[in-house]
Short mmCIF file of C-alpha atoms and ligand atoms in Angstrom, two decimals:
data_model
loop_
_atom_site.label_atom_id
_atom_site.label_comp_id
_atom_site.label_asym_id
_atom_site.label_seq_id
_atom_site.Cartn_x
_atom_site.Cartn_y
_atom_site.Cartn_z
CA MET A 1452 -250.19 -66.05 -125.95
CA ALA A 1453 -253.25 -68.66 -125.32
CA ARG A 1454 -255.25 -66.98 -122.78
CA GLY A 1455 -254.28 -63.13 -124.75
CA VAL A 1456 -255.71 -64.50 -128.24
CA LEU A 1457 -259.10 -66.51 -126.63
CA LYS A 1458 -259.53 -62.86 -124.43
CA SER A 1459 -259.12 -61.17 -127.41
CA LEU A 1460 -261.70 -63.25 -129.13
CA LYS A 1461 -264.35 -62.75 -126.73
CA THR A 1462 -264.11 -58.82 -127.45
CA ILE A 1463 -264.49 -58.95 -130.95
CA PHE A 1464 -266.98 -61.30 -130.55
CA LYS A 1465 -268.99 -59.10 -127.80
CA THR A 1466 -269.53 -62.20 -125.67
CA ASP A 1467 -268.48 -62.73 -121.61
CA VAL A 1468 -268.76 -66.58 -122.01
CA ARG A 1469 -266.22 -68.08 -124.31
CA VAL A 1470 -264.88 -68.79 -127.40
CA PHE A 1471 -263.02 -71.80 -129.04
CA VAL A 1472 -260.31 -71.64 -131.12
CA TYR A 1473 -259.79 -74.67 -133.96
CA PRO A 1474 -257.08 -75.71 -136.43
CA SER A 1475 -259.41 -75.90 -139.56
CA SER A 1476 -261.48 -73.82 -141.70
CA ALA A 1477 -264.96 -72.43 -140.98
CA THR A 1478 -266.38 -75.36 -142.04
CA GLY A 1479 -265.05 -76.86 -139.51
CA ALA A 1480 -266.52 -74.42 -136.86
CA TRP A 1481 -270.29 -75.68 -138.76
CA GLU A 1482 -269.46 -79.16 -137.77
CA ALA A 1483 -268.68 -77.95 -134.49
CA ALA A 1484 -271.83 -76.10 -133.88
CA LEU A 1485 -274.20 -78.94 -134.55
CA SER A 1486 -272.33 -81.79 -133.15
CA ASN A 1487 -271.68 -80.11 -129.29
CA THR A 1488 -275.61 -79.40 -129.32
CA LEU A 1489 -277.74 -82.16 -130.96
CA SER A 1490 -278.12 -85.63 -130.92
CA ARG A 1491 -278.94 -87.51 -133.97
CA ALA A 1492 -282.41 -86.93 -135.75
CA ASP A 1493 -282.79 -83.85 -133.59
CA ARG A 1494 -284.43 -81.05 -136.21
CA VAL A 1495 -282.86 -77.57 -137.19
CA LEU A 1496 -284.48 -75.29 -139.29
CA LEU A 1497 -283.24 -73.06 -141.78
CA PHE A 1498 -283.62 -70.99 -144.88
CA GLY A 1499 -281.37 -71.53 -147.95
CA HIS A 1500 -280.92 -68.18 -148.73
CA GLY A 1501 -278.02 -68.98 -150.33
CA PHE A 1502 -274.58 -71.14 -151.32
CA PHE A 1503 -273.61 -70.93 -147.84
CA ALA A 1504 -277.33 -71.74 -146.23
CA VAL A 1505 -277.44 -74.78 -148.05
CA LYS A 1506 -273.86 -76.08 -147.83
CA TRP A 1507 -274.67 -75.51 -143.84
CA ALA A 1508 -277.59 -77.87 -144.21
CA ARG A 1509 -275.68 -79.98 -146.38
CA VAL A 1510 -273.61 -80.57 -143.51
CA ALA A 1511 -276.24 -81.55 -140.93
CA GLU A 1512 -277.64 -83.71 -142.92
CA ARG A 1513 -274.74 -85.26 -143.02
CA LEU A 1514 -274.21 -85.43 -139.60
CA GLY A 1515 -277.37 -87.45 -139.15
CA LEU A 1516 -280.05 -84.19 -137.79
CA GLU A 1517 -283.27 -84.02 -139.63
CA VAL A 1518 -283.04 -80.84 -141.86
CA ASP A 1519 -285.80 -78.36 -142.20
CA LEU A 1520 -284.07 -76.38 -145.53
CA VAL A 1521 -287.04 -73.78 -146.23
CA PRO A 1522 -286.56 -72.80 -149.93
CA ALA A 1523 -286.03 -69.03 -150.24
CA ASP A 1524 -284.64 -66.52 -152.26
CA TRP A 1525 -281.22 -65.58 -152.95
CA ARG A 1526 -281.72 -61.47 -153.05
CA VAL A 1527 -282.92 -60.87 -149.34
CA GLY A 1528 -282.08 -62.52 -145.92
CA THR A 1529 -283.99 -64.11 -143.56
CA ASP A 1530 -287.72 -62.89 -142.33
CA ALA A 1531 -288.21 -62.42 -138.73
CA GLY A 1532 -292.02 -63.08 -139.70
CA ALA A 1533 -291.59 -66.05 -142.31
CA LEU A 1534 -289.27 -67.75 -138.61
CA ARG A 1535 -292.09 -67.07 -136.30
CA ASP A 1536 -294.53 -68.67 -138.38
CA ARG A 1537 -292.27 -71.96 -138.93
CA LEU A 1538 -291.60 -71.92 -135.12
CA ALA A 1539 -295.22 -71.06 -134.17
CA ALA A 1540 -296.17 -74.56 -136.39
CA ASP A 1541 -294.17 -76.49 -134.12
CA VAL A 1542 -296.25 -77.03 -131.42
CA GLU A 1543 -294.44 -80.31 -130.56
CA ARG A 1544 -290.96 -78.05 -130.34
CA GLU A 1545 -289.25 -80.64 -132.56
CA ILE A 1546 -286.70 -78.05 -133.59
CA LYS A 1547 -283.76 -77.83 -131.64
CA ALA A 1548 -281.85 -75.39 -133.23
CA VAL A 1549 -282.55 -72.32 -135.75
CA LEU A 1550 -279.23 -71.88 -138.30
CA VAL A 1551 -278.54 -68.78 -139.95
CA VAL A 1552 -275.73 -67.34 -142.15
CA HIS A 1553 -275.57 -63.56 -141.06
CA ASN A 1554 -273.46 -62.29 -143.59
CA GLU A 1555 -274.35 -64.28 -147.12
CA THR A 1556 -270.93 -64.16 -148.63
CA SER A 1557 -272.05 -65.71 -152.18
CA THR A 1558 -274.93 -62.93 -152.86
CA GLY A 1559 -274.03 -59.66 -150.52
CA VAL A 1560 -276.71 -60.35 -148.31
CA THR A 1561 -276.77 -59.25 -144.34
CA THR A 1562 -279.29 -60.92 -142.61
CA ARG A 1563 -280.24 -59.07 -139.20
CA ILE A 1564 -280.08 -61.11 -136.47
CA PRO A 1565 -281.82 -59.29 -133.66
CA PRO A 1566 -285.49 -59.32 -134.89
CA LEU A 1567 -284.50 -63.28 -135.18
CA ARG A 1568 -283.76 -63.63 -132.00
CA GLU A 1569 -287.11 -61.26 -130.94
CA ALA A 1570 -289.50 -63.82 -132.95
CA MET A 1571 -288.19 -67.01 -131.13
CA ASP A 1572 -288.14 -65.42 -127.90
CA GLU A 1573 -292.27 -63.52 -128.29
CA ILE A 1574 -292.84 -67.54 -129.24
CA GLY A 1575 -291.03 -68.45 -126.31
CA HIS A 1576 -289.55 -71.62 -128.89
CA PRO A 1577 -286.78 -72.98 -127.05
CA ALA A 1578 -284.52 -73.71 -130.13
CA LEU A 1579 -281.37 -73.03 -129.90
CA LEU A 1580 -279.67 -69.74 -132.39
CA LEU A 1581 -276.91 -70.88 -134.28
CA VAL A 1582 -274.87 -67.87 -136.35
CA ASP A 1583 -272.65 -67.85 -138.93
CA ALA A 1584 -270.93 -64.84 -139.46
CA VAL A 1585 -267.64 -66.61 -141.28
CA SER A 1586 -267.48 -63.06 -143.28
CA SER A 1587 -269.59 -60.40 -140.90
CA LEU A 1588 -267.15 -60.76 -137.94
CA ALA A 1589 -265.19 -57.71 -137.38
CA ALA A 1590 -266.78 -56.21 -140.60
CA THR A 1591 -269.93 -55.67 -139.51
CA ASP A 1592 -271.78 -55.51 -135.60
CA LEU A 1593 -272.26 -58.64 -134.06
CA ARG A 1594 -273.25 -59.01 -130.61
CA HIS A 1595 -272.54 -62.93 -129.62
CA ASP A 1596 -274.22 -62.38 -126.22
CA GLU A 1597 -276.52 -59.31 -126.30
CA TRP A 1598 -278.21 -60.73 -129.57
CA GLY A 1599 -278.68 -63.83 -127.70
CA ILE A 1600 -276.87 -65.97 -129.78
CA ASP A 1601 -275.88 -69.73 -128.81
CA VAL A 1602 -273.25 -70.35 -131.20
CA THR A 1603 -271.46 -67.68 -133.54
CA VAL A 1604 -269.00 -69.52 -135.93
CA SER A 1605 -266.57 -67.85 -138.05
CA GLY A 1606 -263.44 -68.44 -140.00
CA SER A 1607 -259.60 -66.44 -139.67
CA GLN A 1608 -259.27 -65.57 -143.42
CA LYS A 1609 -261.98 -62.64 -143.97
CA ALA A 1610 -262.13 -59.66 -141.84
CA LEU A 1611 -259.48 -61.30 -139.71
CA MET A 1612 -257.19 -60.64 -142.08
CA LEU A 1613 -255.36 -63.91 -141.83
CA PRO A 1614 -254.67 -67.30 -144.10
CA PRO A 1615 -257.27 -69.62 -143.53
CA GLY A 1616 -256.73 -72.20 -141.20
CA LEU A 1617 -258.35 -71.09 -137.77
CA SER A 1618 -262.35 -71.37 -136.73
CA PHE A 1619 -263.75 -70.47 -133.85
CA THR A 1620 -267.06 -71.12 -132.27
CA ALA A 1621 -268.48 -68.54 -129.88
CA VAL A 1622 -270.66 -70.13 -127.30
CA SER A 1623 -273.65 -69.66 -124.71
CA GLU A 1624 -274.34 -70.92 -121.53
CA LYS A 1625 -277.16 -72.23 -122.88
CA ALA A 1626 -275.17 -74.29 -125.72
CA LEU A 1627 -272.63 -75.22 -122.79
CA ARG A 1628 -275.37 -76.66 -121.07
CA ALA A 1629 -276.61 -78.24 -124.26
CA SER A 1630 -272.97 -80.02 -125.22
CA ALA A 1631 -273.05 -81.29 -121.75
CA SER A 1632 -276.43 -83.37 -122.69
CA SER A 1633 -276.30 -83.94 -126.63
CA THR A 1634 -275.25 -87.15 -128.36
CA LEU A 1635 -273.57 -86.80 -132.18
CA PRO A 1636 -270.37 -88.50 -131.44
CA ARG A 1637 -267.34 -86.50 -131.63
CA SER A 1638 -263.91 -86.08 -130.99
CA TYR A 1639 -261.80 -83.36 -132.09
CA TRP A 1640 -264.67 -80.52 -131.73
CA ASP A 1641 -265.31 -81.79 -128.53
CA TRP A 1642 -265.88 -78.53 -125.96
CA GLY A 1643 -265.50 -80.45 -122.93
CA ASP A 1644 -261.80 -80.52 -124.40
CA MET A 1645 -261.28 -77.22 -125.11
CA VAL A 1646 -263.01 -76.39 -121.88
CA ARG A 1647 -260.46 -77.99 -119.86
CA PHE A 1648 -257.21 -77.49 -121.58
CA ASN A 1649 -258.20 -74.26 -122.17
CA ASP A 1650 -258.92 -73.19 -118.94
CA LYS A 1651 -254.99 -73.75 -118.41
CA GLY A 1652 -254.02 -71.36 -121.14
CA PHE A 1653 -253.81 -74.61 -124.12
CA PHE A 1654 -255.76 -76.83 -126.21
CA PRO A 1655 -256.58 -80.31 -126.34
CA PHE A 1656 -254.26 -80.86 -129.65
CA THR A 1657 -251.54 -79.20 -131.42
CA PRO A 1658 -252.70 -75.44 -132.39
CA ALA A 1659 -251.69 -73.68 -135.41
CA THR A 1660 -249.15 -71.81 -133.45
CA ASN A 1661 -248.23 -69.50 -135.91
CA LEU A 1662 -251.65 -68.67 -137.08
CA LEU A 1663 -252.52 -67.74 -133.24
CA PHE A 1664 -249.54 -65.23 -133.63
CA GLY A 1665 -251.01 -63.68 -136.76
CA LEU A 1666 -254.51 -63.98 -134.99
CA SER A 1667 -252.93 -61.88 -131.95
CA GLU A 1668 -251.77 -59.07 -133.93
CA ALA A 1669 -254.86 -58.91 -135.92
CA ALA A 1670 -256.63 -58.30 -132.59
CA ALA A 1671 -254.45 -56.11 -131.52
CA MET A 1672 -254.50 -53.82 -134.84
CA LEU A 1673 -258.69 -54.02 -134.47
CA GLU A 1674 -257.95 -52.83 -130.90
CA GLU A 1675 -255.88 -50.26 -132.22
CA GLU A 1676 -258.57 -49.20 -134.69
CA GLY A 1677 -261.44 -49.77 -132.80
CA LEU A 1678 -264.13 -52.26 -133.82
CA GLY A 1679 -266.95 -49.53 -134.32
CA GLN A 1680 -264.32 -47.72 -136.40
CA ALA A 1681 -263.47 -50.70 -138.37
CA PHE A 1682 -267.19 -51.04 -139.08
CA ALA A 1683 -267.33 -47.77 -140.30
CA ARG A 1684 -264.77 -48.32 -142.29
CA HIS A 1685 -266.26 -51.31 -144.17
CA ALA A 1686 -269.70 -49.63 -144.50
CA ARG A 1687 -267.93 -46.29 -146.41
CA HIS A 1688 -265.90 -48.95 -148.57
CA ALA A 1689 -268.98 -50.89 -149.03
CA ARG A 1690 -270.81 -47.60 -150.22
CA ALA A 1691 -268.27 -46.58 -152.88
CA THR A 1692 -268.94 -50.02 -153.67
CA ARG A 1693 -272.46 -49.39 -154.67
CA HIS A 1694 -272.10 -46.47 -156.20
CA ALA A 1695 -269.88 -47.73 -158.76
CA VAL A 1696 -272.21 -50.60 -159.36
CA ASP A 1697 -275.23 -48.41 -159.72
CA ALA A 1698 -272.70 -45.87 -161.98
CA TRP A 1699 -272.11 -48.68 -164.02
CA GLY A 1700 -275.79 -49.44 -164.74
CA LEU A 1701 -275.18 -53.22 -163.11
CA GLU A 1702 -277.58 -54.11 -160.46
CA ASN A 1703 -276.64 -55.80 -157.19
CA VAL A 1704 -278.26 -59.26 -156.07
CA ALA A 1705 -279.11 -57.27 -152.81
CA LEU A 1706 -282.41 -56.25 -152.94
CA ASN A 1707 -282.41 -54.52 -149.69
CA GLU A 1708 -280.88 -51.72 -149.02
CA HIS A 1709 -280.98 -52.51 -145.03
CA GLU A 1710 -279.85 -55.72 -145.94
CA TYR A 1711 -276.43 -54.29 -148.00
CA SER A 1712 -272.96 -56.85 -146.96
CA ASN A 1713 -270.11 -54.26 -145.41
CA ALA A 1714 -268.17 -57.19 -146.57
CA ALA A 1715 -268.82 -58.01 -150.47
CA THR A 1716 -270.89 -56.72 -153.06
CA SER A 1717 -272.43 -59.46 -155.88
CA VAL A 1718 -272.92 -57.97 -158.81
CA PHE A 1719 -275.33 -59.36 -162.00
CA VAL A 1720 -273.62 -59.33 -165.32
CA PRO A 1721 -276.38 -58.30 -167.64
CA ASN A 1722 -278.11 -60.97 -170.24
CA GLY A 1723 -276.26 -62.08 -172.56
CA SER A 1724 -273.05 -61.63 -170.92
CA ASP A 1725 -270.80 -64.46 -169.22
CA ALA A 1726 -269.85 -63.43 -165.47
CA ASP A 1727 -267.24 -65.70 -165.89
CA HIS A 1728 -265.49 -64.54 -169.23
CA LEU A 1729 -265.28 -61.12 -167.07
CA ARG A 1730 -263.92 -62.64 -164.76
CA LYS A 1731 -261.29 -64.07 -167.05
CA VAL A 1732 -260.40 -60.86 -168.21
CA ILE A 1733 -259.83 -59.39 -165.78
CA LEU A 1734 -257.58 -61.99 -164.16
CA ASP A 1735 -255.10 -62.40 -167.20
CA ARG A 1736 -255.15 -58.39 -167.70
CA PHE A 1737 -254.85 -56.63 -164.76
CA ASP A 1738 -254.10 -59.74 -162.22
CA MET A 1739 -256.80 -59.58 -160.08
CA SER A 1740 -259.23 -62.29 -158.49
CA LEU A 1741 -262.88 -61.27 -158.11
CA GLY A 1742 -264.92 -63.78 -156.17
CA LYS A 1743 -267.06 -66.37 -158.70
CA GLY A 1744 -270.82 -66.87 -159.07
CA LEU A 1745 -271.61 -69.80 -156.31
CA GLY A 1746 -274.31 -72.16 -156.86
CA GLN A 1747 -277.51 -70.81 -158.86
CA LEU A 1748 -275.52 -67.60 -159.57
CA GLU A 1749 -273.06 -69.05 -161.62
CA GLY A 1750 -271.69 -67.70 -164.61
CA ARG A 1751 -274.06 -64.08 -163.77
CA VAL A 1752 -272.53 -62.48 -161.21
CA PHE A 1753 -269.38 -61.62 -160.47
CA ARG A 1754 -268.64 -60.28 -156.68
CA ILE A 1755 -266.40 -57.69 -155.03
CA GLY A 1756 -264.88 -58.60 -151.68
CA HIS A 1757 -264.39 -55.50 -149.41
CA LEU A 1758 -263.04 -56.64 -146.85
CA GLY A 1759 -260.36 -56.84 -144.40
CA ASP A 1760 -256.91 -55.21 -144.64
CA LEU A 1761 -258.56 -52.67 -147.37
CA ASN A 1762 -258.06 -49.40 -147.68
CA ASP A 1763 -258.93 -46.40 -150.05
CA LEU A 1764 -256.62 -47.10 -152.73
CA THR A 1765 -257.11 -50.77 -152.63
CA LEU A 1766 -260.51 -50.62 -153.54
CA ALA A 1767 -259.63 -47.79 -155.57
CA GLY A 1768 -257.51 -50.49 -157.67
CA THR A 1769 -260.27 -53.00 -157.52
CA LEU A 1770 -263.05 -50.63 -158.85
CA ALA A 1771 -260.97 -49.75 -162.01
CA GLY A 1772 -259.26 -53.35 -162.50
CA VAL A 1773 -263.44 -53.75 -162.86
CA GLU A 1774 -264.08 -51.23 -164.92
CA MET A 1775 -261.44 -51.78 -167.00
CA GLY A 1776 -261.87 -55.20 -167.86
CA LEU A 1777 -266.13 -54.46 -168.03
CA ARG A 1778 -264.54 -52.24 -171.29
CA ALA A 1779 -261.84 -55.18 -172.49
CA ALA A 1780 -264.58 -57.88 -172.07
CA GLY A 1781 -267.29 -55.96 -174.11
CA VAL A 1782 -269.76 -56.43 -171.03
CA PRO A 1783 -272.39 -53.43 -171.66
CA HIS A 1784 -272.17 -50.83 -168.97
CA ARG A 1785 -271.83 -46.82 -168.59
CA ALA A 1786 -268.27 -45.77 -168.32
CA GLY A 1787 -267.53 -43.63 -164.79
CA GLY A 1788 -268.32 -46.10 -162.40
CA ALA A 1789 -265.50 -46.02 -160.90
CA GLN A 1790 -264.89 -42.39 -161.32
CA ILE A 1791 -267.95 -41.65 -158.68
CA ALA A 1792 -266.84 -43.72 -156.12
CA PHE A 1793 -263.35 -41.82 -156.34
CA GLU A 1794 -265.09 -38.95 -156.04
CA PHE A 1795 -267.12 -40.40 -152.99
CA LEU A 1796 -263.90 -41.40 -151.25
CA ALA A 1797 -262.24 -38.06 -151.60
CA ASP A 1798 -265.52 -35.91 -150.75
CA THR A 1799 -266.49 -38.47 -147.71
CA PRO A 1800 -263.59 -38.80 -145.53
CA LEU A 1801 -263.85 -41.75 -142.82
CA GLU A 1802 -265.55 -39.71 -139.42
CA SER A 1803 -263.10 -40.47 -136.74
CA ASP A 1804 -264.86 -42.68 -133.63
CA GLY A 1805 -262.68 -40.63 -131.43
C1 PLP B 2177 -270.83 -67.20 -144.81
C2 PLP B 2177 -269.53 -68.43 -145.25
N1 PLP B 2177 -269.60 -69.41 -144.31
C3 PLP B 2177 -269.16 -70.92 -144.30
C4 PLP B 2177 -267.75 -70.50 -145.42
C5 PLP B 2177 -266.77 -72.04 -145.40
O1 PLP B 2177 -265.65 -71.71 -144.76
P1 PLP B 2177 -264.45 -72.54 -144.72
O2 PLP B 2177 -264.58 -72.09 -146.59
O3 PLP B 2177 -263.25 -71.57 -144.53
O4 PLP B 2177 -264.75 -73.89 -144.39
C6 PLP B 2177 -267.79 -69.67 -146.15
C7 PLP B 2177 -266.19 -69.89 -146.90
O5 PLP B 2177 -266.28 -68.77 -148.14
C8 PLP B 2177 -268.58 -68.80 -145.88
O6 PLP B 2177 -267.86 -67.15 -146.63
#
């Protein structure tokens, strides 16, 4: 079974190299990505476009890395031009890794990775590219090898449809080479041990066997559906959600259409309303838990998750619950947003990819 799930993960991450599995939350995989590839006082660069980017930066700091955390607008993703300028200014090539969150779960903004890789290649900067795909994997196209990513980090509890408890690092040959000479202390996270054991179909410590069985089934479900079809399903549900949000007259946190998230939509409540009160009303009245505003968005936004094992009726129920909650909590909005989404879902069947 271990060999089977490790093989399936390579298909899901679109890599021919390796994916390592840890019994941990995704925060562990953040640490694994850094501690295997970097050495004390190495410089890393990231743009603070959201709660999870800032949290990853804190992990890097705690590990003893020098972190260039560039303050950034939470309503947009990482800009290739800004990255190019930063890297071009690094004439001594002190920056050893660029960290990017593919889908910022706190804002519902998806950064496009290929332009970032192109920017790095254009100026020939040798930094590693480390990508957090915790809430994008299996919901949004992600191509570890083709996009030249060195480490892709993810977790089990999002679009892989599993309970929390597993995390992953997909690696490139360059990242594996970096791990041979990097000196940050690591034990549990060590890729060297993983390689030796995985090659024999085992793990260097007790694996979370129950979750591996689940992962095996999740991979089979995704294979049956087709990854492309799963992305299309997520994109369609995200569109239906945005139709409802627009019709309610509420504002999406994500500003740019090409960065809208397939996985989650973050929505501002109007000035004078409290998003956490709205969430409480919806939880108490309809037993539905919406994501809270994180960090600087606390109290100002609620988040609708539309990823994983979701179908039209699950989404319809979700949007109906939000609309009833807006009304019950007295949040100013236009009625009928859920109805617009229902019409979109009814009129726009999911095309089969054959
Ligand atoms: C984008 C992103 N990165 C990292 C994490 C941290 O994952 P975990 O809570 O599994 O450690 C999350 C959690 O939601 C996330 O959404």
